[in-house]
Short mmCIF file of C-alpha atoms in Angstrom, two decimals:
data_model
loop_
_atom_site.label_atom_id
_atom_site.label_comp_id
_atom_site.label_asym_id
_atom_site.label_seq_id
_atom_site.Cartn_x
_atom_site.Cartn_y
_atom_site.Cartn_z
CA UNK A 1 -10.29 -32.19 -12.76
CA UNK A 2 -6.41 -32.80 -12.23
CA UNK A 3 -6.72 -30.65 -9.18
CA UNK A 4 -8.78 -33.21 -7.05
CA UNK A 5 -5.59 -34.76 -6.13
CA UNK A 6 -5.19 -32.66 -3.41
CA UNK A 7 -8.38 -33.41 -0.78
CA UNK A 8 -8.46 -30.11 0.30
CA UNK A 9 -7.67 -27.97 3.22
CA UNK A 10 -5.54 -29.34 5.87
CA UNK A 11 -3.93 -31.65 3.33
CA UNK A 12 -0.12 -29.68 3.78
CA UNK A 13 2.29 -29.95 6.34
CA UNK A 14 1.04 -30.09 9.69
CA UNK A 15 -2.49 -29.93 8.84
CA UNK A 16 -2.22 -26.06 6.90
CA UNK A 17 -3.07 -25.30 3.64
CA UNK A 18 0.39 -25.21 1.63
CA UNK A 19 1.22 -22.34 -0.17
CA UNK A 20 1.56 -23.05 -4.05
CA UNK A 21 3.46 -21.01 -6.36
CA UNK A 22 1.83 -21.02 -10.14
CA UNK A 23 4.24 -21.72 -12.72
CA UNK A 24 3.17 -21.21 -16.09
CA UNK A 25 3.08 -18.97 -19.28
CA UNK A 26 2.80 -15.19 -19.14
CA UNK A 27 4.57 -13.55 -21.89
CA UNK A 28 2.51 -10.53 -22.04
CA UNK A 29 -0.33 -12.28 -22.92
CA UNK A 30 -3.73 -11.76 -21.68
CA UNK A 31 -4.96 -14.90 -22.33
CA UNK A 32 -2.63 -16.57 -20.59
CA UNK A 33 -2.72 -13.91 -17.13
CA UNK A 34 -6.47 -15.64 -17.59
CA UNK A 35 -5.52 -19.02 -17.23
CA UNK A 36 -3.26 -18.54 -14.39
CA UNK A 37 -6.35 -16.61 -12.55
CA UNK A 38 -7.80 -20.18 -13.35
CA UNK A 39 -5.21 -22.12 -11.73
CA UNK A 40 -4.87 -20.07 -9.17
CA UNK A 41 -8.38 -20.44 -8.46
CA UNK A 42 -8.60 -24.25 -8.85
CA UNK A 43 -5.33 -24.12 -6.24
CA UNK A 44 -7.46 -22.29 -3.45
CA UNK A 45 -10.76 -24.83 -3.98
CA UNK A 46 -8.60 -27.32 -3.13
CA UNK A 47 -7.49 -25.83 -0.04
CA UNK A 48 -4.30 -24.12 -0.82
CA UNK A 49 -2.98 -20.05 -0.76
CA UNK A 50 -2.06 -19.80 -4.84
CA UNK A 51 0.86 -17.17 -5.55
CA UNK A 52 1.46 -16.47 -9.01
CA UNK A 53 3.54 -12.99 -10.09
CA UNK A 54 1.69 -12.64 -13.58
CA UNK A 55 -1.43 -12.61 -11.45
CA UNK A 56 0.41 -10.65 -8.32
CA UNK A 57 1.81 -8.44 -10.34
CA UNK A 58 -0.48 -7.94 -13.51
CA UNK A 59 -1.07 -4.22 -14.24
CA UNK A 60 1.83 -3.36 -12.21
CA UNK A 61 4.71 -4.32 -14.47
CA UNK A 62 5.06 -4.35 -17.71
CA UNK A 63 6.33 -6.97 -19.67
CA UNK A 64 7.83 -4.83 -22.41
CA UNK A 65 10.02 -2.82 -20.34
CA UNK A 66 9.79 -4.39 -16.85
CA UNK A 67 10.34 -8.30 -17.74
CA UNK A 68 13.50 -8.74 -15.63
CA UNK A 69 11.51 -7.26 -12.56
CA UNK A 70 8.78 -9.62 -13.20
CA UNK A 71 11.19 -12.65 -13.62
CA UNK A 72 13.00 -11.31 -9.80
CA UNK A 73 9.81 -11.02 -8.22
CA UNK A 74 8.49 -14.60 -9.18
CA UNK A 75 11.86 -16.03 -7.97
CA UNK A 76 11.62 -14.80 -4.99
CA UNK A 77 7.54 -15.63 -4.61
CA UNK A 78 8.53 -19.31 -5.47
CA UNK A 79 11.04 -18.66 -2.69
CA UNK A 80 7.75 -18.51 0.01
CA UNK A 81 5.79 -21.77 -1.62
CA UNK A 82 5.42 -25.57 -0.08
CA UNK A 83 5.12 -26.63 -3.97
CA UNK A 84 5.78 -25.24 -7.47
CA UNK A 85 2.92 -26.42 -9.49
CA UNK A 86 3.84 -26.28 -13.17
CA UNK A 87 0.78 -25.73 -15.33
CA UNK A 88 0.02 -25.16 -19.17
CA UNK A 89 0.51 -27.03 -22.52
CA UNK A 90 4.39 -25.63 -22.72
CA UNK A 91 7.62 -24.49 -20.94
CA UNK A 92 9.06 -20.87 -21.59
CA UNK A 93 12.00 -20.08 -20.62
CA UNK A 94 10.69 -17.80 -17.58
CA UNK A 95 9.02 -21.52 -16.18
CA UNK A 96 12.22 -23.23 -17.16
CA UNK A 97 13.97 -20.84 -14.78
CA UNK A 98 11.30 -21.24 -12.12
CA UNK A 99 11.91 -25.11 -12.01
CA UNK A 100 15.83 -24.52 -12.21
CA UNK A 101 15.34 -22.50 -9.16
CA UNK A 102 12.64 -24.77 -7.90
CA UNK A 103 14.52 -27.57 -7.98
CA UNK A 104 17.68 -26.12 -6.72
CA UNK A 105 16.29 -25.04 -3.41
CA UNK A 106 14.80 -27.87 -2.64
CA UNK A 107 10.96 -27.66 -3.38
CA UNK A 108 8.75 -30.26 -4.60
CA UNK A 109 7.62 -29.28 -8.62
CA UNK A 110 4.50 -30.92 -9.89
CA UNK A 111 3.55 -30.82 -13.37
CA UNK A 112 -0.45 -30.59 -14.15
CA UNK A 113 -0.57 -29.83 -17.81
CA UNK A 114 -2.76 -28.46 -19.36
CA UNK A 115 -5.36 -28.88 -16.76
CA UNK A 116 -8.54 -27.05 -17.92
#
């Protein structure tokens, strides 16, 4: 699995677990909220805290009329992360403004594909 990269806990800065913000497709649609539950999950086996709005957030917003809030909210969650780990077969435009934002502040993005 693309995940065993990381050894495991202690492998961050300072010997903590690094906080890693889950960048990848939403849209609305449930199949993809399950496949960021899955990264998320293969984030914390390898020792890191996972933070992903769609999964944060899911059944609190709605993407139809609450979109914009969503976007806000993940900004600012990627704000709190060590990483930015970009994950899924594609790039919408919400991840494209995630690495923009990402990359303008200074924090390290990883892509890992499709990774399950």
């Amino acid at each position: 699995m693309f995940f065993r990269l990381y050894p495991g806990p202690g492998h961050g800065k300072d010997g903590v677990a690094m906080i890693v913000y889950i960048c990848s497709p939403y849209q609305g649609k449930e199949e993809n909220y399950k496949k960021a539950v899955s990264y998320c999950k293969a984030a914390a086996a390898a020792g890191h805290v996972p933070i992903a709005s769609h999964v944060m957030l899911h059944g609190i917003l709605d993407e139809a009329t609450d979109r914009e809030k969503g976007l806000t909210a993940g900004l600012k969650m990627l704000e709190l992360a060590d990483e930015v780990w970009v994950c899924g077969e594609v790039i919408t435009s919400g991840m494209a403004a995630e690495i923009e934002r990402a990359e303008a502040i200074g924090k390290q993005v990883i892509f890992k594909g499709a990774i399950l």
